mmCIF file of C-alpha atoms and ligand atoms in Angstrom:
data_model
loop_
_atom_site.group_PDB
_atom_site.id
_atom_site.type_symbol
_atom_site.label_atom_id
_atom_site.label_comp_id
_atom_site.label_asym_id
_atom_site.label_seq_id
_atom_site.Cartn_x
_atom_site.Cartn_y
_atom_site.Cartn_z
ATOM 1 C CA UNK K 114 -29.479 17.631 19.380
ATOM 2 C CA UNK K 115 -30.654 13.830 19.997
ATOM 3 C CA UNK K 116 -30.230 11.959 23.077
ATOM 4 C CA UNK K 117 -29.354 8.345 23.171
ATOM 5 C CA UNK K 118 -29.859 5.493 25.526
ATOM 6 C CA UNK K 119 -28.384 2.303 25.828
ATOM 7 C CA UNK K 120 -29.930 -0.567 27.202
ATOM 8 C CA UNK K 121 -29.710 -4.083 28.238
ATOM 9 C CA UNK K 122 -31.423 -6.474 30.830
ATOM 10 C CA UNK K 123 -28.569 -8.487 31.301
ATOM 11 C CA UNK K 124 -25.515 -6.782 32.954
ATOM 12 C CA UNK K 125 -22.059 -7.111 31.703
ATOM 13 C CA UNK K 126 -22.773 -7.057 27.799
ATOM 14 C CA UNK K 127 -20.490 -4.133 26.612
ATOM 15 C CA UNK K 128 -22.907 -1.158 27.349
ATOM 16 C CA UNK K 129 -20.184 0.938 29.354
ATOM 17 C CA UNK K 130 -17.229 0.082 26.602
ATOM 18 C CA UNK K 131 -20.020 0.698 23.945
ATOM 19 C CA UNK K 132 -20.863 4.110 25.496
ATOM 20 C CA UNK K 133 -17.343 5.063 26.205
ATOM 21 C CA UNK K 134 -15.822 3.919 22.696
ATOM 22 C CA UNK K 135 -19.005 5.573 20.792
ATOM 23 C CA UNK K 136 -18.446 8.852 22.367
ATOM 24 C CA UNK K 137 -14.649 9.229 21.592
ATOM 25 C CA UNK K 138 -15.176 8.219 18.087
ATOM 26 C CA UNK K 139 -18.559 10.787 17.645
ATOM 27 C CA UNK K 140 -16.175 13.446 18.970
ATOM 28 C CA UNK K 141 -13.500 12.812 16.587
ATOM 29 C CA UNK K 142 -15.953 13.083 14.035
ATOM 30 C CA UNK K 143 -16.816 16.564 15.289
ATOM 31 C CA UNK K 144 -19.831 16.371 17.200
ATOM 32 C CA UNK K 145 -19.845 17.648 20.499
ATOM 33 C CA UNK K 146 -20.712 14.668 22.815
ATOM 34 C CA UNK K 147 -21.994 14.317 26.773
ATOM 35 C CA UNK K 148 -21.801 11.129 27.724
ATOM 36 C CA UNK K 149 -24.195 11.122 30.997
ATOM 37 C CA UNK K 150 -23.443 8.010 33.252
ATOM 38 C CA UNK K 151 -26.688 6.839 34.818
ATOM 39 C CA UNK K 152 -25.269 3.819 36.137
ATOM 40 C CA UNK K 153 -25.077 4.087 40.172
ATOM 41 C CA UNK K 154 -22.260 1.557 39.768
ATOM 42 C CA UNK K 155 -20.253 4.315 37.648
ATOM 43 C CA UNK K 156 -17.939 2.663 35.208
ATOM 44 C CA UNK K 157 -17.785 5.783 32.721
ATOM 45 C CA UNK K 158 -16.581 8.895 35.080
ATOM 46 C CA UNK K 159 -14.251 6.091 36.486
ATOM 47 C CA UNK K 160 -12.639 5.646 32.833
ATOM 48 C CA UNK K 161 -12.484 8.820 31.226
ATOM 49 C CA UNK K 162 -11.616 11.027 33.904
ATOM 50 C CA UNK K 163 -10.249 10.192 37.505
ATOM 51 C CA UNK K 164 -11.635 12.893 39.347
ATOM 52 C CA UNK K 165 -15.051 11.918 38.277
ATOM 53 C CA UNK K 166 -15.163 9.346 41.022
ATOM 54 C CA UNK K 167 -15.774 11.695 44.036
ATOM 55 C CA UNK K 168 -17.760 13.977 41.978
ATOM 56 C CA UNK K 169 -21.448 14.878 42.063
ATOM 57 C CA UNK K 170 -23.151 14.656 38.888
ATOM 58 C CA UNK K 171 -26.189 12.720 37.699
ATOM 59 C CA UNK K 172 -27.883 11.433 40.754
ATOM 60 C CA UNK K 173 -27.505 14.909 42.755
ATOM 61 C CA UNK K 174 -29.313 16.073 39.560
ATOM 62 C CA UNK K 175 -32.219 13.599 40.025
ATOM 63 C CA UNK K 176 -32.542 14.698 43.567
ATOM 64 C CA UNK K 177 -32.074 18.504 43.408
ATOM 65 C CA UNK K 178 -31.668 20.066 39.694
ATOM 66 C CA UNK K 179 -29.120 22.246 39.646
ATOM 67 C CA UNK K 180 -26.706 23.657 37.025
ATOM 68 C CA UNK K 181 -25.279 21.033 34.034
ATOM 69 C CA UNK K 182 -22.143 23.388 33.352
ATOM 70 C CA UNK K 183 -20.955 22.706 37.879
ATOM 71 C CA UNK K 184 -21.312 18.932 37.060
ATOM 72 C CA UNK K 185 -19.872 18.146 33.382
ATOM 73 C CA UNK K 186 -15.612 17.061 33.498
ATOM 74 C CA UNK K 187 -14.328 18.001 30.509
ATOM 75 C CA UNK K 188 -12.233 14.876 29.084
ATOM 76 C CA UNK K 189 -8.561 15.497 26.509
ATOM 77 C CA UNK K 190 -10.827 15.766 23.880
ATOM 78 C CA UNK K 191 -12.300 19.022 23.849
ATOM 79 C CA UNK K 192 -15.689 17.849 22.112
ATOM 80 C CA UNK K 193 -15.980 15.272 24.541
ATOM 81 C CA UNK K 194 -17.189 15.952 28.139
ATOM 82 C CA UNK K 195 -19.133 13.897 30.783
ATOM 83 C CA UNK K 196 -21.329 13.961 33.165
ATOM 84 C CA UNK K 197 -20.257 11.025 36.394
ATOM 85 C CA UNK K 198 -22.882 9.294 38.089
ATOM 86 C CA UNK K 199 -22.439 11.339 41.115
ATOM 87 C CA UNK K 200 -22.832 9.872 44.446
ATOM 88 C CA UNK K 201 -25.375 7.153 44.010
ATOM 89 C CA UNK K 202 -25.487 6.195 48.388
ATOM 90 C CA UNK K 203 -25.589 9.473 49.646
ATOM 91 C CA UNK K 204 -28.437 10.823 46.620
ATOM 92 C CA UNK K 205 -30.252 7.386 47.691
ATOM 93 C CA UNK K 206 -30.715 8.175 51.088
ATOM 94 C CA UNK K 207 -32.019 12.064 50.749
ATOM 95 C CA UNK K 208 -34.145 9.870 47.843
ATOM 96 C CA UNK K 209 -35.332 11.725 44.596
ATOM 97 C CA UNK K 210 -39.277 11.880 44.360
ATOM 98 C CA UNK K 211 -39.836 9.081 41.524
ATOM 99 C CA UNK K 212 -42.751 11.286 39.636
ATOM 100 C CA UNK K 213 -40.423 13.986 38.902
ATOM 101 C CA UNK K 214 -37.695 12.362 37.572
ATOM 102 C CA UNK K 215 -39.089 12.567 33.844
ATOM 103 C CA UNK K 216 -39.034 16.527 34.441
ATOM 104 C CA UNK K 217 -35.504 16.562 35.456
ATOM 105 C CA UNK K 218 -34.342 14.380 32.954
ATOM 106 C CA UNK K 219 -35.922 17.115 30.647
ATOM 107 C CA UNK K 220 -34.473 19.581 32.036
ATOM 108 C CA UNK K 221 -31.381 18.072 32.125
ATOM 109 C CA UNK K 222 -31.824 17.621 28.152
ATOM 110 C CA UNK K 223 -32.138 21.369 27.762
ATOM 111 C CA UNK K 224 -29.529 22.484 29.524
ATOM 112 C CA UNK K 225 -27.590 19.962 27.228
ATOM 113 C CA UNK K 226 -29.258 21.848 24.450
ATOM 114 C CA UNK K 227 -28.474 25.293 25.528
ATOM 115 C CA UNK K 228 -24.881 24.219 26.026
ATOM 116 C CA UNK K 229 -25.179 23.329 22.319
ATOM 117 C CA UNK K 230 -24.159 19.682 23.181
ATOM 118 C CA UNK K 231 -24.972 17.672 19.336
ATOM 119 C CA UNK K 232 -25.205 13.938 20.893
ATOM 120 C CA UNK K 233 -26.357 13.053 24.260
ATOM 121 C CA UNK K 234 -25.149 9.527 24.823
ATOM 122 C CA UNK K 235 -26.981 7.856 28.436
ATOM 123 C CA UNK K 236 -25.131 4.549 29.958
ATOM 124 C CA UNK K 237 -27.157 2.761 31.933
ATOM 125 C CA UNK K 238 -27.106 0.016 34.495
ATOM 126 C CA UNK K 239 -28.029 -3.547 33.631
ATOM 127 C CA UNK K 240 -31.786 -4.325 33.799
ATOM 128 C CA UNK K 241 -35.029 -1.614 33.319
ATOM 129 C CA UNK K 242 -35.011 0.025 37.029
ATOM 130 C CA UNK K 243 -37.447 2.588 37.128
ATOM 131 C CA UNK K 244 -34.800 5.089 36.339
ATOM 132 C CA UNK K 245 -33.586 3.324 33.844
ATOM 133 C CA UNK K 246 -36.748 3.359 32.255
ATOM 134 C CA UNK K 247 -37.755 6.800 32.490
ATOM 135 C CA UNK K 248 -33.947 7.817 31.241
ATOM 136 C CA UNK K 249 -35.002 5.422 27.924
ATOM 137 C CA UNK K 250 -37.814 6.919 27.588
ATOM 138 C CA UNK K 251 -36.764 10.503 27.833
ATOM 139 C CA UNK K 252 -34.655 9.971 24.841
ATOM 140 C CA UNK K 253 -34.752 10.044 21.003
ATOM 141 C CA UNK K 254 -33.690 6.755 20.645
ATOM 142 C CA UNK K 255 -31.904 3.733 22.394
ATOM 143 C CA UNK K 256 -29.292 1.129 21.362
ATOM 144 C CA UNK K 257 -29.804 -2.438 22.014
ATOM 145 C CA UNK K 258 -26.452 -4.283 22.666
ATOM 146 C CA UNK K 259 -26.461 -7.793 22.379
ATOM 147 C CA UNK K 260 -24.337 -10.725 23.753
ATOM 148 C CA UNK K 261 -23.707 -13.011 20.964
ATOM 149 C CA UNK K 262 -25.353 -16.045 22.867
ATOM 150 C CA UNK K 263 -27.658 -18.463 22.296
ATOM 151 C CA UNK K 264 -30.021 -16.654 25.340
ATOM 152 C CA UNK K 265 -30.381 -13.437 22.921
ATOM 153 C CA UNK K 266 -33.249 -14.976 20.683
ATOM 154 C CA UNK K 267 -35.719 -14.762 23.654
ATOM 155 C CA UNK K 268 -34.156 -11.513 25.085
ATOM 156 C CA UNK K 269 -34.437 -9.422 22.235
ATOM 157 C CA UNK K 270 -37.531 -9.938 21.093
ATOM 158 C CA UNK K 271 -38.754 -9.398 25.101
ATOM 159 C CA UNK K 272 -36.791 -6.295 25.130
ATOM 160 C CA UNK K 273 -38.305 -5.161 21.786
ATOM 161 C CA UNK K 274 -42.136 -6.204 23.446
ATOM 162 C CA UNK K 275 -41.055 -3.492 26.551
ATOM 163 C CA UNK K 276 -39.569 -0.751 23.725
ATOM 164 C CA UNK K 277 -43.203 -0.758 22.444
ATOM 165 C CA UNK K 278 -44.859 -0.965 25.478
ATOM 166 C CA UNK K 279 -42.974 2.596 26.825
ATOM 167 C CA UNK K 280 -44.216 3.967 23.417
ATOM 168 C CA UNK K 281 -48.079 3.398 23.706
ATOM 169 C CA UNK K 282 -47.664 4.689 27.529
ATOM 170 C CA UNK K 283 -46.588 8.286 24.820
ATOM 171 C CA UNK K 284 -42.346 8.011 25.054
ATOM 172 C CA UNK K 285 -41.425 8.877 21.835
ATOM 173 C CA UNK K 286 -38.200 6.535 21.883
ATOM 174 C CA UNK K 287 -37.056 4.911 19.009
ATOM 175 C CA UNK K 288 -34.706 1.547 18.054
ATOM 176 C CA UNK K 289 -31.562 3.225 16.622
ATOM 177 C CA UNK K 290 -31.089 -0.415 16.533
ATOM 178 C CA UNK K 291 -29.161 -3.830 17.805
ATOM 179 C CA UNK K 292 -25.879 -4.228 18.062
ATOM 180 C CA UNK K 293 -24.298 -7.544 18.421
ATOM 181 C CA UNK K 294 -21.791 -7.613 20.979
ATOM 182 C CA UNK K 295 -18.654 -9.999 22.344
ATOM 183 C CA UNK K 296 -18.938 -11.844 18.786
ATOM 184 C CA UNK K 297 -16.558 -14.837 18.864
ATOM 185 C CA UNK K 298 -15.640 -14.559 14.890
ATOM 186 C CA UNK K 299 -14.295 -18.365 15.120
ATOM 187 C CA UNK K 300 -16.875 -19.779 17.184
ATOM 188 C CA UNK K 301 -20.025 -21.175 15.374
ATOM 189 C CA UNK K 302 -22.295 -20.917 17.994
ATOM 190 C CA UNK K 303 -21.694 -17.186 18.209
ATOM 191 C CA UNK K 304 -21.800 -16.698 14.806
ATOM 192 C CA UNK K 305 -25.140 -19.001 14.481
ATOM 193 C CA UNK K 306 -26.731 -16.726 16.765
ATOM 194 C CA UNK K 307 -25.836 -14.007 14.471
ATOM 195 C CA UNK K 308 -27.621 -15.544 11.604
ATOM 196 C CA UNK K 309 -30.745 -16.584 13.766
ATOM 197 C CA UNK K 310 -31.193 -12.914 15.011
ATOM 198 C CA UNK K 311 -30.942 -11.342 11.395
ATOM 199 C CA UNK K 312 -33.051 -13.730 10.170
ATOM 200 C CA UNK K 313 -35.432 -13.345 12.801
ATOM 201 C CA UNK K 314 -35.733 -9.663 13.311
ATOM 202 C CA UNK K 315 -37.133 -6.949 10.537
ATOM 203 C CA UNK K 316 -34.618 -6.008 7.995
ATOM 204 C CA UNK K 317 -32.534 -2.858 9.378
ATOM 205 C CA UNK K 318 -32.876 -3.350 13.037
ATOM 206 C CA UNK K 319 -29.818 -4.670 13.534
ATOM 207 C CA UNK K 320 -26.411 -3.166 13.183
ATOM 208 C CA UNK K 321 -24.175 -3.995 10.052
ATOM 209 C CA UNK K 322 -21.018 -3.758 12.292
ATOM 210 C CA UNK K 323 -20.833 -5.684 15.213
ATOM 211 C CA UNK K 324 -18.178 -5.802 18.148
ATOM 212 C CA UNK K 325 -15.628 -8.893 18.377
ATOM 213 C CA UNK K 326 -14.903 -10.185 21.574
ATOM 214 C CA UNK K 327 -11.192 -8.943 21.742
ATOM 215 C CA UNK K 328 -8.656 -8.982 25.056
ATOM 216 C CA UNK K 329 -7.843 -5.601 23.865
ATOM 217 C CA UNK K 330 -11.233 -4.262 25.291
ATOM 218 C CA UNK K 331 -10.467 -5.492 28.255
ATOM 219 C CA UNK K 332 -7.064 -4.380 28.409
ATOM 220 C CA UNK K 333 -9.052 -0.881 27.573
ATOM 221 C CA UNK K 334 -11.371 -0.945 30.463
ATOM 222 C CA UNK K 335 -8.552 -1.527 32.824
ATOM 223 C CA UNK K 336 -6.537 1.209 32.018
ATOM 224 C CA UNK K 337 -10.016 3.298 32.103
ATOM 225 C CA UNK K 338 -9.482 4.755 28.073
ATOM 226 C CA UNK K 339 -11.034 4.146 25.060
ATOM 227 C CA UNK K 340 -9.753 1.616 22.757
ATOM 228 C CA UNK K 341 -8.357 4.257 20.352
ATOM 229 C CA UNK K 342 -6.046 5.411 23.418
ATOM 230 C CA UNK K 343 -4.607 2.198 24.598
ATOM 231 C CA UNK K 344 -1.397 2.337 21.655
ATOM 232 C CA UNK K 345 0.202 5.539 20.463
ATOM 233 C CA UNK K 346 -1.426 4.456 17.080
ATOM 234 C CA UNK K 347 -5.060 3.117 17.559
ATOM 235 C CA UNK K 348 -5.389 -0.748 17.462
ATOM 236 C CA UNK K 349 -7.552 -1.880 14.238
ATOM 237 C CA UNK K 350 -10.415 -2.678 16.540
ATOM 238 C CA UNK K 351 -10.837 0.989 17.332
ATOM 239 C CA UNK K 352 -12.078 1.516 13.556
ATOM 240 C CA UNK K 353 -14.845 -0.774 14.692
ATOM 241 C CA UNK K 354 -15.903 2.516 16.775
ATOM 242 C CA UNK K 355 -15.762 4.835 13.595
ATOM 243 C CA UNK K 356 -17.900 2.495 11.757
ATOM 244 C CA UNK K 357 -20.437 1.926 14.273
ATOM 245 C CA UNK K 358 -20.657 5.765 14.862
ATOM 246 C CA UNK K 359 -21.303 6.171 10.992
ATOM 247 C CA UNK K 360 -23.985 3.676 10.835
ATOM 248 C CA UNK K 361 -25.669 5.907 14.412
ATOM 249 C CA UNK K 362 -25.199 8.989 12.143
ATOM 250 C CA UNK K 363 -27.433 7.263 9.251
ATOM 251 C CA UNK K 364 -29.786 5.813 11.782
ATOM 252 C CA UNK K 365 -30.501 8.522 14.068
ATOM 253 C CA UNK K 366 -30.415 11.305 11.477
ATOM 254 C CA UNK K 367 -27.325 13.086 12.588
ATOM 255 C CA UNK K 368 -25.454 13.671 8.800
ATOM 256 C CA UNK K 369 -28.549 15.416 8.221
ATOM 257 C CA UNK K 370 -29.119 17.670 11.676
ATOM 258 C CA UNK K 371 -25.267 18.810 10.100
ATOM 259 C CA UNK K 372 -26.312 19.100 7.075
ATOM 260 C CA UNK K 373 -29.411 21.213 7.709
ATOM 261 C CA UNK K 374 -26.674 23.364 9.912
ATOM 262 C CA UNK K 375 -24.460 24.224 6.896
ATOM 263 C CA UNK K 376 -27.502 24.775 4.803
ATOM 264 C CA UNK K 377 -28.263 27.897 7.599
ATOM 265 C CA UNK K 378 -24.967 29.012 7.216
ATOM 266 C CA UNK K 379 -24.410 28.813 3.876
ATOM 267 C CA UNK K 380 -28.011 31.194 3.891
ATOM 268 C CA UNK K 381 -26.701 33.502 5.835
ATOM 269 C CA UNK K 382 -23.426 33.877 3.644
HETATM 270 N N1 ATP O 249 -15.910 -6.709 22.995
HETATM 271 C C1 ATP O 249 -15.367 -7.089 24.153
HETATM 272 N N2 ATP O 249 -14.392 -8.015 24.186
HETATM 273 C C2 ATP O 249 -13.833 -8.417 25.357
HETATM 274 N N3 ATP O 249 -14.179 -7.925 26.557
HETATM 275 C C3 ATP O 249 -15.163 -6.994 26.594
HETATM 276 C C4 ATP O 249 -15.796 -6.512 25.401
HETATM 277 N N4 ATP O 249 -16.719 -5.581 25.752
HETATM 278 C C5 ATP O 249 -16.645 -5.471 27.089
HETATM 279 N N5 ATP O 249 -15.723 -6.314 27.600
HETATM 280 C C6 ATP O 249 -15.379 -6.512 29.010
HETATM 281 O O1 ATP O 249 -16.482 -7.128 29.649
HETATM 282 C C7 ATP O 249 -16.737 -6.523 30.905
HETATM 283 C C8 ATP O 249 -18.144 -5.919 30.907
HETATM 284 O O2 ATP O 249 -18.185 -4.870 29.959
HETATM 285 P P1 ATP O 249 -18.974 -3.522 30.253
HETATM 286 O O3 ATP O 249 -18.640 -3.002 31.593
HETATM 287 O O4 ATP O 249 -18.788 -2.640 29.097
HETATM 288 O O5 ATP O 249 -20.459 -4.108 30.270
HETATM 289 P P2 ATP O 249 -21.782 -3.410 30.819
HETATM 290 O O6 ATP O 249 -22.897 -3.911 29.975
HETATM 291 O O7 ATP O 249 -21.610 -1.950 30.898
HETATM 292 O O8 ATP O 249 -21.876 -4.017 32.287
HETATM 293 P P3 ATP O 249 -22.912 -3.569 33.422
HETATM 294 O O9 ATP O 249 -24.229 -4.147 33.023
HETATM 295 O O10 ATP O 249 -22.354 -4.195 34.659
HETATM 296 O O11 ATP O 249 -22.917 -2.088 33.460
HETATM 297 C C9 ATP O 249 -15.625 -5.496 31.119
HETATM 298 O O12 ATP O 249 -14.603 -6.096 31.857
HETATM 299 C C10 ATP O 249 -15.147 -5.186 29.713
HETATM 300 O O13 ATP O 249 -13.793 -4.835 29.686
HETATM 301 MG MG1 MG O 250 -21.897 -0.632 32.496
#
């Protein structure tokens, strides 16, 4: 299994519709996903599954442990399931105890595990709260989207500086890499940003694909699905999804955690 973070200082950069598309499209390829929302806000349980909204989930587990299998809504997709945000207000106020939150976030990783969960995908709220930065650190590795603006050629490197900061302090988190997000694919500004950041950064750290700004995203988020489910055949932009989940797969090492699956089975043939 390999858990997976997003993050982003700036709010409102695509990490929900990232984390929301990217799980659909990992569990059509056939890897059983949790999406954990760790956003007190709560945009994924809202989108993927209505009762998630009044449910506990990932804040009660900060505060009190508990068992994965009570809090995880299963979504139409059968390799697909989440985990809501819980509620943030009420979990706020009987407070979690800050040094044990890397422990629970562990144990919330083996119960994952156990459950025989292959991706754990994290959404997280805008900005590197002190939850936010032990859930980042807790995983395997972390995607970076991007805006597409002129602002992202000081963020990145900034957010980079703080990525290698949490691994001298002994996180073992890695840059599964950049994503450019909200690209304008008329607009030369966006697309000069582009340019600067690939030129600027080491080869490989960014994402081949990137994600156009498109109304149909929107259009997604309102009706609370992933792209993919907006038309009774999938928009052209949802392919987007499939390629980005490929290049993840390369990245992170997933093909070959499958691989080195079927080579067990195949043994014991
Ligand atoms: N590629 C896109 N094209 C057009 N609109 C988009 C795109 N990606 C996201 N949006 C829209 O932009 C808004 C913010 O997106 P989203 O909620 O995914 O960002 P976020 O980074 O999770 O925000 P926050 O930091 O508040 O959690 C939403 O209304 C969403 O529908
Ligand atoms: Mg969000």
């Amino acid at each position: 299994m390999i858990a997976i973070a997003t993050a982003s200082q700036k709010g409102g950069v695509g990490k929900t519709t990232l984390c929301i598309n990217l799980a659909y499209s990992l569990a059509r390829r056939g890897w059983r996903v949790l999406l954990i929302d760790t956003d007190p806000q709560g945009g994924v349980g809202l989108s993927l599954a209505k009762s998630a909204k009044t449910r506990e989930g990932f804040h009660e587990f900060l505060v009190r442990g508990g068992d994965l299998g009570q809090m995880v809504v299963p979504t139409r997709l059968p390799e697909l399931e989440i985990v809501p945000a819980g509620q943030y207000d009420t979990c706020a106020r009987q407070g979690w105890v800050e040094h044990e939150v890397p422990a629970r976030l562990a144990d919330l990783l083996r119960s994952a595990e156990l459950r025989g969960v292959d991706v754990v995908l994290m959404d997280t709220a805008a900005g590197m709260s002190s939850t936010t930065e032990a859930v980042v650190k807790a995983c395997d590795f972390v995607v970076l989207p991007q805006q597409a603006e002129p602002l992202a050629i000081r963020s990145v490197p900034h957010l980079l500086e703080t990525l290698a900061r949490f691994r001298a302090e002994g996180a073992g988190v890695r840059v599964a890499g950049i994503l450019l997000t909200m690209v304008m694919r008329e607009n030369e500004m966006s697309l000069k940003v582009a340019r600067e950041l690939r030129d600027m950064l080491p080869a490989n750290l960014m994402f081949q694909q990137s994600i156009p700004r498109l109304s149909s995203f929107l259009e997604a988020s309102a009706l609370g699905v992933p792209v993919a489910l907006t038309k009774r055949n999938p928009p052209p932009e949802a392919l987007i999804f499939d390629q980005i989940a490929a290049e993840l797969e390369q990245r992170t090492g997933l093909t070959h955690e499958r691989e080195k699956e079927h080579g067990h089975a195949s043994l014991m043939d």
